Coordinates of C-alpha atoms in Angstrom, one line a residue:
X1 CA -16.0 -22.8 5.8
X2 CA -15.5 -22.3 2.0
X3 CA -18.0 -22.6 -0.8
X4 CA -16.0 -25.5 -2.3
X5 CA -16.9 -27.5 0.8
X6 CA -20.6 -26.9 0.3
X7 CA -20.4 -28.0 -3.3
X8 CA -18.6 -31.2 -2.3
X9 CA -21.3 -32.1 0.3
X10 CA -23.7 -34.4 -1.8
X11 CA -26.5 -34.2 0.8
X12 CA -27.0 -30.5 0.2
X13 CA -28.0 -31.0 -3.4
X14 CA -26.1 -28.0 -4.8
X15 CA -25.3 -27.6 -8.5
X16 CA -22.9 -24.9 -9.6
X17 CA -24.2 -22.6 -12.3
X18 CA -21.4 -20.0 -12.4
X19 CA -18.5 -18.7 -10.4
X20 CA -16.1 -21.6 -10.4
X21 CA -13.1 -19.3 -9.9
X22 CA -14.6 -17.9 -6.7
X23 CA -15.2 -21.2 -4.8
X24 CA -12.5 -20.4 -2.3
X25 CA -14.7 -17.6 -0.8
X26 CA -15.4 -18.0 2.9
X27 CA -19.0 -18.5 4.1
X28 CA -19.7 -16.7 7.4
X29 CA -23.4 -17.3 7.7
X30 CA -26.6 -18.1 5.9
X31 CA -29.7 -16.2 5.1
X32 CA -33.0 -17.1 3.4
X33 CA -34.9 -14.3 1.7
X34 CA -37.4 -13.6 -1.0
X35 CA -37.3 -9.8 -0.5
X36 CA -36.5 -7.7 -3.5
X37 CA -34.0 -5.7 -1.4
X38 CA -32.6 -7.7 1.6
X39 CA -29.6 -5.5 2.1
X40 CA -30.6 -4.3 5.6
X41 CA -30.3 -7.9 6.8
X42 CA -26.9 -8.6 5.3
X43 CA -23.5 -8.0 6.9
X44 CA -21.3 -9.7 4.3
X45 CA -20.0 -13.3 3.8
X46 CA -23.5 -14.9 3.7
X47 CA -24.7 -17.7 1.5
X48 CA -28.1 -16.3 0.4
X49 CA -30.9 -18.8 -0.2
X50 CA -33.9 -17.7 -2.3
X51 CA -37.0 -19.3 -3.7
X52 CA -37.1 -16.5 -6.4
X53 CA -40.5 -15.2 -5.2
X54 CA -39.0 -11.7 -5.7
X55 CA -38.6 -12.2 -9.4
X56 CA -41.5 -11.0 -11.5
X57 CA -39.7 -10.7 -14.9
X58 CA -36.2 -10.8 -16.3
X59 CA -35.4 -7.2 -15.5
X60 CA -35.6 -8.0 -11.7
X61 CA -32.4 -10.1 -11.7
X62 CA -29.8 -7.5 -12.3
X63 CA -30.8 -5.1 -9.4
X64 CA -31.2 -8.0 -7.0
X65 CA -27.7 -9.4 -7.8
X66 CA -26.2 -5.9 -7.6
X67 CA -27.6 -5.5 -4.1
X68 CA -26.1 -8.8 -2.9
X69 CA -22.7 -7.9 -4.4
X70 CA -22.7 -4.5 -2.8
X71 CA -23.5 -6.2 0.6
X72 CA -20.5 -8.5 0.1
X73 CA -22.4 -11.8 0.2
X74 CA -20.4 -15.0 -0.6
X75 CA -22.8 -16.7 -3.0
X76 CA -26.4 -17.1 -4.0
X77 CA -28.3 -20.4 -4.0
X78 CA -31.6 -20.4 -5.9
X79 CA -34.2 -23.1 -5.3
X80 CA -35.8 -25.1 -8.2
X81 CA -38.9 -26.1 -6.4
X82 CA -41.1 -23.2 -7.6
X83 CA -39.9 -22.3 -11.1
X84 CA -37.9 -25.4 -12.1
X85 CA -34.6 -24.4 -13.8
X86 CA -33.0 -21.2 -12.5
X87 CA -33.8 -18.4 -15.0
X88 CA -31.1 -17.6 -17.5
X89 CA -31.3 -13.8 -16.7
X90 CA -30.3 -14.6 -13.1
X91 CA -27.3 -16.7 -14.3
X92 CA -26.1 -13.9 -16.6
X93 CA -26.5 -11.3 -13.9
X94 CA -24.4 -13.3 -11.5
X95 CA -21.8 -13.9 -14.1
X96 CA -21.5 -10.2 -14.8
X97 CA -20.9 -9.5 -11.1
X98 CA -18.7 -12.5 -10.4
X99 CA -21.2 -13.8 -7.8
X100 CA -21.1 -17.6 -7.5
X101 CA -24.6 -19.1 -8.2
X102 CA -25.9 -22.5 -7.1
X103 CA -29.1 -24.3 -8.0
X104 CA -30.8 -26.1 -5.1
X105 CA -32.5 -29.4 -6.1
X106 CA -36.2 -29.4 -5.4
X107 CA -35.8 -32.3 -3.0
X108 CA -33.5 -30.4 -0.6
X109 CA -35.1 -28.1 2.0
X110 CA -33.4 -24.7 2.7
X111 CA -33.5 -25.7 6.4
X112 CA -31.1 -28.6 5.6
X113 CA -28.6 -26.2 4.1
X114 CA -29.0 -23.6 6.8
X115 CA -28.5 -26.2 9.6
X116 CA -25.3 -27.5 7.9
X117 CA -23.8 -24.1 7.4
X118 CA -24.6 -22.9 10.9
X119 CA -23.1 -26.0 12.4
X120 CA -19.9 -25.8 10.5
X121 CA -19.3 -22.1 11.0
X122 CA -20.2 -22.2 14.7
X123 CA -17.8 -25.1 15.3
X124 CA -14.9 -23.3 13.6
X125 CA -15.4 -20.1 15.6
X126 CA -15.9 -21.6 19.0
X127 CA -12.4 -22.7 19.9
X128 CA -10.3 -19.5 19.4
X129 CA -12.8 -16.7 19.7
X130 CA -11.6 -15.3 23.0
X131 CA -8.0 -15.1 21.9
X132 CA -9.0 -13.3 18.7
X133 CA -11.0 -10.7 20.6
X134 CA -8.0 -10.2 22.9
X135 CA -5.6 -9.7 20.0
X136 CA -7.9 -7.2 18.4
X137 CA -8.1 -5.2 21.6
X138 CA -4.4 -5.2 22.0
X139 CA -3.9 -4.0 18.4
X140 CA -6.5 -1.2 18.8
X141 CA -4.7 0.1 21.9
X142 CA -1.1 -0.2 20.7
X143 CA -1.6 0.3 16.9
X144 CA -1.0 3.6 15.1
X145 CA -0.8 5.7 18.3
X146 CA 1.9 3.4 19.6
X147 CA 4.3 3.4 16.6
X148 CA 2.5 3.0 13.3
X149 CA 2.3 -0.2 11.2
X150 CA 5.5 -1.7 12.7
X151 CA 3.8 -2.2 16.1
X152 CA 0.8 -4.0 14.5
X153 CA 3.1 -6.2 12.4
X154 CA 5.2 -7.1 15.5
X155 CA 2.0 -8.3 17.2
X156 CA 1.4 -10.6 14.2
X157 CA 4.9 -12.0 14.6
X158 CA 4.8 -12.5 18.3
X159 CA 1.2 -13.8 18.6
X160 CA 0.7 -15.7 15.4
X161 CA 4.3 -16.3 14.3
X162 CA 3.6 -14.6 11.0
X163 CA 6.2 -12.7 8.9
X164 CA 4.5 -9.7 7.4
X165 CA 5.2 -6.5 5.5
X166 CA 3.4 -3.4 4.3
X167 CA 4.2 -2.4 0.7
X168 CA 3.3 0.6 -1.4
X169 CA 1.5 0.0 -4.8
X170 CA 5.0 0.5 -6.5
X171 CA 6.5 -2.2 -4.2
X172 CA 8.4 0.1 -1.8
X173 CA 8.7 -1.4 1.7
X174 CA 6.8 0.8 4.2
X175 CA 6.9 -1.4 7.3
X176 CA 7.9 -4.9 8.4
X177 CA 7.7 -6.9 11.7
X178 CA 10.8 -7.7 13.7
X179 CA 10.3 -11.4 12.8
X180 CA 10.3 -10.4 9.1
X181 CA 14.0 -9.3 9.2
X182 CA 15.9 -9.2 7.0
X183 CA 13.7 -7.1 4.8
X184 CA 12.3 -8.5 1.5
X185 CA 14.5 -7.9 -1.5
X186 CA 13.4 -5.0 -3.7
X187 CA 12.8 -7.4 -6.6
X188 CA 10.4 -9.5 -4.5
X189 CA 8.5 -6.4 -3.2
X190 CA 8.0 -5.3 -6.8
X191 CA 6.7 -8.7 -8.0
X192 CA 4.3 -8.9 -5.0
X193 CA 3.0 -5.4 -5.7
X194 CA 2.6 -6.4 -9.4
X195 CA 0.7 -9.5 -8.6
X196 CA -1.5 -7.6 -6.1
X197 CA -2.4 -4.9 -8.6
X198 CA -3.1 -7.4 -11.4
X199 CA -5.5 -9.3 -9.1
X200 CA -7.2 -6.1 -8.0
X201 CA -7.8 -4.9 -11.6
X202 CA -9.4 -8.2 -12.5
X203 CA -11.8 -7.9 -9.6
X204 CA -10.6 -10.8 -7.5
X205 CA -11.3 -10.5 -3.8
X206 CA -8.4 -10.6 -1.4
X207 CA -6.4 -12.2 0.0
X208 CA -4.5 -13.1 -3.1
X209 CA -2.3 -16.1 -3.0
X210 CA 1.2 -15.7 -4.7
X211 CA 4.1 -18.2 -4.9
X212 CA 7.5 -16.9 -5.6
X213 CA 10.2 -19.6 -5.8
X214 CA 9.5 -21.9 -2.8
X215 CA 7.7 -19.2 -0.7
X216 CA 3.9 -18.6 -0.6
X217 CA 2.5 -15.2 0.3
X218 CA -1.0 -14.0 0.9
X219 CA -1.7 -10.4 -0.1
X220 CA -4.4 -8.4 1.7
X221 CA -5.5 -5.0 0.3
X222 CA -5.2 -2.0 2.6
X223 CA -8.1 0.2 1.7
X224 CA -9.1 3.6 3.1
X225 CA -10.5 3.5 6.6
X226 CA -13.3 5.8 5.5
X227 CA -12.0 9.2 6.5
X228 CA -10.2 10.2 3.3
X229 CA -11.6 11.2 -0.1
X230 CA -10.6 7.9 -1.5
X231 CA -13.2 6.2 0.7
X232 CA -15.9 7.3 -1.7
X233 CA -14.2 5.9 -4.8
X234 CA -16.6 4.0 -7.1
X235 CA -14.1 2.8 -9.7
X236 CA -11.1 0.6 -8.7
X237 CA -9.0 2.7 -11.1
X238 CA -9.3 5.7 -8.8
X239 CA -7.4 4.0 -6.0
X240 CA -5.5 1.0 -7.5
X241 CA -2.3 3.0 -7.9
X242 CA -2.4 4.5 -4.4
X243 CA -3.6 1.7 -2.0
X244 CA -1.1 -0.1 0.2
X245 CA -1.0 -3.9 0.6
X246 CA -0.2 -6.2 3.5
X247 CA 2.0 -9.2 2.4
X248 CA 2.0 -12.2 4.8
X249 CA 4.4 -15.1 4.4
X250 CA 1.7 -17.8 4.6
X251 CA -1.0 -19.5 2.6
X252 CA -4.3 -18.0 3.8
X253 CA -6.4 -20.2 1.6
X254 CA -7.0 -22.8 4.4
X255 CA -7.1 -20.4 7.3
X256 CA -9.9 -20.5 9.9
X257 CA -12.4 -17.6 9.7
X258 CA -11.1 -16.1 12.9
X259 CA -7.6 -15.7 11.6
X260 CA -8.9 -14.1 8.4
X261 CA -10.9 -11.7 10.5
X262 CA -7.9 -10.9 12.5
X263 CA -5.8 -10.0 9.3
X264 CA -8.7 -7.9 8.0
X265 CA -8.6 -6.0 11.3
X266 CA -4.9 -5.5 10.9
X267 CA -5.4 -4.0 7.4
X268 CA -8.0 -1.6 8.9
X269 CA -5.4 -0.4 11.5
X270 CA -2.8 0.1 8.8
X271 CA -5.4 2.0 6.8
X272 CA -5.7 4.5 9.7
X273 CA -1.9 5.1 9.4
X274 CA -2.3 5.6 5.6
X275 CA -5.1 8.1 6.1
X276 CA -2.9 10.0 8.7
X277 CA -0.2 10.2 6.1
X278 CA -2.6 11.5 3.5
X279 CA -3.8 14.2 5.9
X280 CA -0.3 15.3 6.6
X281 CA 0.3 15.8 2.9
X282 CA -2.4 18.4 2.8
X283 CA -0.1 21.3 3.7
X284 CA 2.5 20.3 1.1
X285 CA -0.1 19.9 -1.6
X286 CA -1.5 23.3 -0.8
X287 CA 2.0 24.9 -1.0
X288 CA 2.6 23.2 -4.3
X289 CA -0.8 24.4 -5.6
X290 CA -0.1 28.0 -4.6
X291 CA 3.4 28.0 -6.2
X292 CA 2.0 26.4 -9.4
X293 CA -0.8 29.0 -9.7
X294 CA 1.7 31.9 -9.3
X295 CA 4.0 30.4 -11.9
X296 CA 1.2 29.7 -14.4
X297 CA -0.3 33.2 -14.0
X298 CA 3.0 34.9 -14.6
X299 CA 3.4 36.3 -11.1
X300 CA 6.5 38.4 -10.4
X301 CA 9.6 36.3 -9.5
X302 CA 9.8 38.1 -6.1
X303 CA 6.3 36.9 -5.2
X304 CA 7.2 33.3 -6.3
X305 CA 10.4 33.4 -4.3
X306 CA 8.6 34.5 -1.2
X307 CA 6.2 31.5 -1.5
X308 CA 9.2 29.2 -2.0
X309 CA 10.8 30.5 1.2
X310 CA 7.6 29.4 3.0
X311 CA 7.7 26.0 1.3
X312 CA 11.4 25.2 1.8
X313 CA 11.4 24.8 5.7
X314 CA 8.4 22.4 5.4
X315 CA 10.0 20.3 2.7
X316 CA 13.6 20.5 3.9
X317 CA 13.5 20.9 7.7
X318 CA 16.8 22.4 9.0
X319 CA 18.0 23.9 5.8
X320 CA 15.8 27.0 5.7
X321 CA 16.0 27.3 2.0
X322 CA 16.4 25.1 -1.1
X323 CA 19.2 26.1 -3.5
X324 CA 17.8 24.1 -6.4
X325 CA 14.3 23.0 -7.6
X326 CA 13.1 20.5 -10.2
X327 CA 9.7 20.1 -11.8
X328 CA 8.2 16.7 -12.7
X329 CA 5.0 16.5 -14.6
X330 CA 2.9 13.2 -14.7
X331 CA -0.3 12.2 -16.4
X332 CA -2.4 9.0 -15.8
X333 CA -4.8 8.3 -18.6
X334 CA -7.5 5.6 -18.8
X335 CA -9.3 4.4 -22.0
X336 CA -12.7 6.0 -22.2
X337 CA -11.6 9.0 -20.2
X338 CA -14.3 8.4 -17.5
X339 CA -11.8 8.5 -14.5
X340 CA -10.4 11.7 -13.3
X341 CA -6.6 11.2 -13.8
X342 CA -5.4 14.2 -11.8
X343 CA -5.8 12.9 -8.2
X344 CA -4.5 9.5 -9.3
X345 CA -1.4 11.0 -10.9
X346 CA -0.9 13.2 -7.8
X347 CA -0.9 10.2 -5.4
X348 CA 1.2 8.1 -7.7
X349 CA 3.8 10.9 -8.3
X350 CA 4.2 11.4 -4.5
X351 CA 5.2 7.7 -4.3
X352 CA 7.3 7.4 -7.5
X353 CA 9.6 10.4 -6.4
X354 CA 10.6 8.6 -3.2
X355 CA 13.9 6.9 -3.2
X356 CA 13.1 3.2 -3.9
X357 CA 15.6 2.2 -1.2
X358 CA 13.9 4.3 1.5
X359 CA 11.6 2.5 3.9
X360 CA 8.7 3.8 6.1
X361 CA 5.9 6.2 5.2
X362 CA 7.9 9.4 6.0
X363 CA 10.3 9.8 3.1
X364 CA 7.4 10.8 0.8
X365 CA 6.8 13.8 3.1
X366 CA 9.5 15.8 1.4
X367 CA 7.7 16.2 -2.0
X368 CA 5.0 18.7 -2.8
X369 CA 2.6 17.7 -5.6
X370 CA -0.3 19.7 -7.1
X371 CA -2.7 18.6 -9.8
X372 CA -4.6 20.6 -12.4
X373 CA -7.0 18.7 -14.7
X374 CA -5.5 15.4 -15.7
X375 CA -2.0 16.5 -14.9
X376 CA 0.1 16.3 -11.7
X377 CA 3.0 18.6 -11.1
X378 CA 5.7 18.0 -8.5
X379 CA 7.9 20.7 -7.0
X380 CA 11.0 18.9 -5.8
X381 CA 13.5 20.7 -3.6
X382 CA 17.1 19.6 -4.0
X383 CA 19.6 20.5 -1.3
X384 CA 22.3 19.7 -3.8
X385 CA 22.8 18.5 -7.4
X386 CA 25.4 16.3 -8.9
X387 CA 27.8 17.7 -11.5
X388 CA 28.6 15.3 -14.3
X389 CA 31.9 15.1 -16.2
X390 CA 30.7 17.3 -19.0
X391 CA 29.7 20.0 -16.5
X392 CA 25.9 19.5 -16.6
X393 CA 24.0 19.4 -13.4
X394 CA 21.6 16.6 -12.6
X395 CA 19.1 15.8 -9.9
X396 CA 16.2 13.5 -10.7
X397 CA 17.0 11.5 -13.8
X398 CA 14.1 10.4 -16.0
X399 CA 15.7 7.3 -17.3
X400 CA 16.1 5.9 -13.7
X401 CA 12.9 7.2 -12.3
X402 CA 10.7 4.4 -13.4
X403 CA 13.1 1.5 -13.4
X404 CA 12.0 -0.1 -10.1
X405 CA 8.3 0.6 -10.5
X406 CA 7.6 -0.3 -14.1
X407 CA 6.5 -3.9 -13.5
X408 CA 3.9 -3.1 -10.7
X409 CA 2.6 0.0 -12.6
X410 CA 2.1 -2.0 -15.8
X411 CA 0.1 -4.6 -13.9
X412 CA -2.0 -1.9 -12.3
X413 CA -2.7 -0.2 -15.6
X414 CA -3.9 -3.6 -17.0
X415 CA -3.8 -2.6 -20.7
X416 CA -6.3 0.2 -20.5
X417 CA -4.2 2.9 -18.9
X418 CA -0.9 4.9 -19.4
X419 CA 1.5 6.7 -17.1
X420 CA 3.8 9.3 -18.7
X421 CA 6.3 11.6 -17.0
X422 CA 8.5 14.5 -17.9
X423 CA 11.4 15.9 -15.9
X424 CA 12.9 19.4 -16.0
X425 CA 16.5 20.4 -15.4
X426 CA 17.4 21.8 -12.0
X427 CA 16.8 25.5 -11.6
X428 CA 18.4 27.8 -9.0
X429 CA 15.8 30.5 -8.5
X430 CA 12.1 31.4 -8.8
X431 CA 12.8 33.0 -12.2
X432 CA 13.6 29.6 -13.7
X433 CA 10.4 27.8 -12.5
X434 CA 8.2 28.8 -15.4
X435 CA 10.7 27.6 -17.9
X436 CA 11.2 24.4 -15.9
X437 CA 7.5 23.7 -15.9
X438 CA 7.3 24.1 -19.7
X439 CA 10.4 22.0 -20.1
X440 CA 8.8 19.2 -18.0
X441 CA 5.6 19.4 -20.0
X442 CA 7.5 19.1 -23.3
X443 CA 9.4 16.2 -22.0
X444 CA 6.2 14.4 -20.9
X445 CA 4.8 14.9 -24.4
X446 CA 7.9 13.3 -25.8
X447 CA 7.4 10.4 -23.4
X448 CA 3.7 10.1 -24.5
X449 CA 4.8 9.7 -28.1
X450 CA 6.6 6.5 -27.3
X451 CA 5.1 3.1 -27.2
X452 CA 4.5 1.4 -23.9
X453 CA 2.3 2.0 -20.9
X454 CA 4.9 3.5 -18.6
X455 CA 7.2 6.1 -20.2
X456 CA 9.3 9.0 -19.0
X457 CA 11.5 11.6 -20.7
X458 CA 14.0 14.2 -19.3
X459 CA 15.1 17.6 -20.2
X460 CA 18.3 16.1 -21.9
X461 CA 16.0 14.7 -24.6
X462 CA 14.7 18.1 -25.5
X463 CA 18.0 19.6 -26.5
X464 CA 17.9 18.2 -30.0
X465 CA 14.7 19.9 -31.0
X466 CA 12.5 22.0 -28.7
X467 CA 15.4 24.1 -27.3
X468 CA 17.1 24.4 -30.6
X469 CA 14.2 25.5 -32.7
X470 CA 15.1 29.2 -32.5
X471 CA 18.5 28.5 -34.0
X472 CA 17.3 26.7 -37.1
X473 CA 17.9 28.8 -40.2
X474 CA 14.8 30.4 -41.7
X475 CA 15.2 28.7 -45.1
X476 CA 15.5 25.3 -43.4
X477 CA 12.5 25.9 -41.3
X478 CA 10.4 27.0 -44.3
X479 CA 11.4 24.0 -46.4
X480 CA 10.8 21.5 -43.5
X481 CA 7.3 22.9 -42.7
X482 CA 6.3 23.3 -46.3
X483 CA 7.1 19.7 -47.1
X484 CA 4.9 18.4 -44.3
X485 CA 2.2 21.0 -43.9
X486 CA 1.6 22.6 -47.3
X487 CA -0.3 19.5 -48.7
X488 CA -2.6 19.7 -45.7
X489 CA -3.1 23.5 -46.0
X490 CA -3.9 23.2 -49.7
X491 CA -6.4 20.5 -48.9
X492 CA -8.1 22.5 -46.2
X493 CA -8.3 25.5 -48.5
X494 CA -9.9 23.6 -51.4
X495 CA -12.3 21.5 -49.4
X496 CA -12.9 23.7 -46.4
X497 CA -11.6 20.9 -44.2
X498 CA -9.8 21.1 -40.9
X499 CA -6.9 18.8 -41.3
X500 CA -4.3 21.1 -39.6
X501 CA -6.5 21.7 -36.5
X502 CA -7.2 18.0 -36.3
X503 CA -3.4 17.2 -36.5
X504 CA -2.7 19.8 -33.7
X505 CA -5.4 18.3 -31.5
X506 CA -4.3 14.7 -32.2
X507 CA -0.7 15.4 -31.2
X508 CA -1.8 17.5 -28.1
X509 CA -3.9 14.5 -27.0
X510 CA -0.8 12.3 -27.3
X511 CA -2.5 10.2 -30.0
X512 CA -5.5 9.3 -27.9
X513 CA -8.5 8.7 -30.3
X514 CA -11.1 9.1 -27.5
X515 CA -9.7 12.3 -26.0
X516 CA -9.1 13.9 -29.4
X517 CA -12.5 13.1 -30.7
X518 CA -14.1 14.5 -27.5
X519 CA -12.1 17.7 -27.8
X520 CA -13.1 18.2 -31.4
X521 CA -16.7 17.1 -30.9
X522 CA -16.3 14.4 -33.5
X523 CA -17.2 10.8 -33.8
X524 CA -14.1 8.6 -33.5
X525 CA -14.7 7.2 -37.1
X526 CA -14.7 10.8 -38.4
X527 CA -11.4 11.5 -36.6
X528 CA -9.9 8.3 -38.1
X529 CA -10.9 9.4 -41.6
X530 CA -9.2 12.7 -41.1
X531 CA -6.0 11.2 -39.7
X532 CA -6.0 8.7 -42.6
X533 CA -6.3 11.6 -45.1
X534 CA -3.4 13.4 -43.3
X535 CA -1.3 10.2 -43.7
X536 CA -2.3 9.8 -47.3
X537 CA -1.4 13.4 -48.3
X538 CA 1.9 13.4 -46.5
X539 CA 3.0 9.7 -46.9
X540 CA 3.6 9.7 -43.1
X541 CA 2.3 7.3 -40.4
X542 CA 1.0 8.9 -37.2
X543 CA 1.5 5.7 -35.2
X544 CA 5.3 6.1 -35.6
X545 CA 7.2 8.2 -33.1
X546 CA 9.5 9.7 -35.7
X547 CA 6.6 11.0 -37.8
X548 CA 4.8 12.3 -34.8
X549 CA 7.9 14.3 -33.8
X550 CA 8.3 15.6 -37.3
X551 CA 4.7 16.9 -37.4
X552 CA 5.2 18.3 -33.9
X553 CA 8.3 20.3 -35.0
X554 CA 6.7 21.5 -38.2
X555 CA 3.7 22.9 -36.3
X556 CA 6.1 24.6 -33.8
X557 CA 8.2 26.1 -36.5
X558 CA 5.3 27.2 -38.8

């Protein structure tokens, strides 16, 4: 039964104090407690009844509510018999944690509510319990070991007449049941992924109901089964851009508890497949990390080439060697800088680099991605490259890389995150990898200077400045740098200020106030004062892409 049904039952004497948006939660049981920590007796989905005997002062409400939320309870109902009105500190704590809160009128006994909930829940479960248990058993025996997500989805189609699909966070189709043919259009997949990521970032509990045109879908998150590092994630931003989702063509808002339990079991089986895929990526990630370390430490080309010969058969079975390689650099940054962006960027880059038209989990097994700090670096083997009319060779193109994933990624970033990517040109040997890495990093900085949450730049966009700097005449270089930097140098000399180092750090941090202030050990207001003085002395605006690029070039040429 749902919380809304309880509220609509006048005999229960419930008054809603908070959580109106969460009334579609399902109640699986009921528990009465006045313990300060009842977590050992909770299994999730309960309506918790309390007389508030555990509360000694206002500071007790926050830890009590946090314990209930971590246990996954459906709602809290506080009696008014002892204290009268429910304390405001409890109302505020429940609001912060999105836990629905009811007040129970003093004339209503907890036993009345308990009896009503038990009677309703037991009646709903009785009719179909044997069939649900049997379906679970069949799925456990013929799930991942018998063919991956497709087998599980086929059972949903044959047993429950449900059309279902597994999608990546970028909206790529990973699996679908036979009954779900033909496959969902790419546009629909992208919109479903965007809706799912937006709901996840706002803290809404799945399944999420989405209507596109005349069709209603229910979206179930596929979270780690508990065996991968992501299982320990404490912040939703650590996994929101890597978790799969299960899309079912149905409205699950009025489903019986047994059917919802069944779908939750399906997501757990699919999560096993996702964890298997992540484990299989370990070898490719290690190869990428080894090559990256050799390139960054200036190892001899022969040593790098030997490592590439080891990597090529793993990434391109049957070819034995890769004639071309490309480097892609990505960074995921969150406001506040309290989430490690490197692993997030690594998982995301492994997905973005897959052909959006490819289906199934395996196409991503041809890409090796390492991460260092907040940066992810992909080593992409190319069996062949395309030659354009002007004679230039192309592989992965930055301007098309993000076209199909921009909408879902923007929803997942939810206004407080950014994804920036840089793509190098294709290189033909180990000698070219170091230059390709620097080229990709430069391109990513160009992308970071642009407005928007999801930006990419390619090596073609560097030809007009970074690659041509050595060919600029000395007198032009001196005049350009003097016009921009001399006012700052003079100010630094007269006032013993640090405007030039501040400008360098600000550009290197891609204009992020928080990261730049942290790097310089400054308060953000002090940093804003310095940047304001730079803009005043130079008549430039560091929020504009053109002025950022001019300063970037001036510093490079000085």
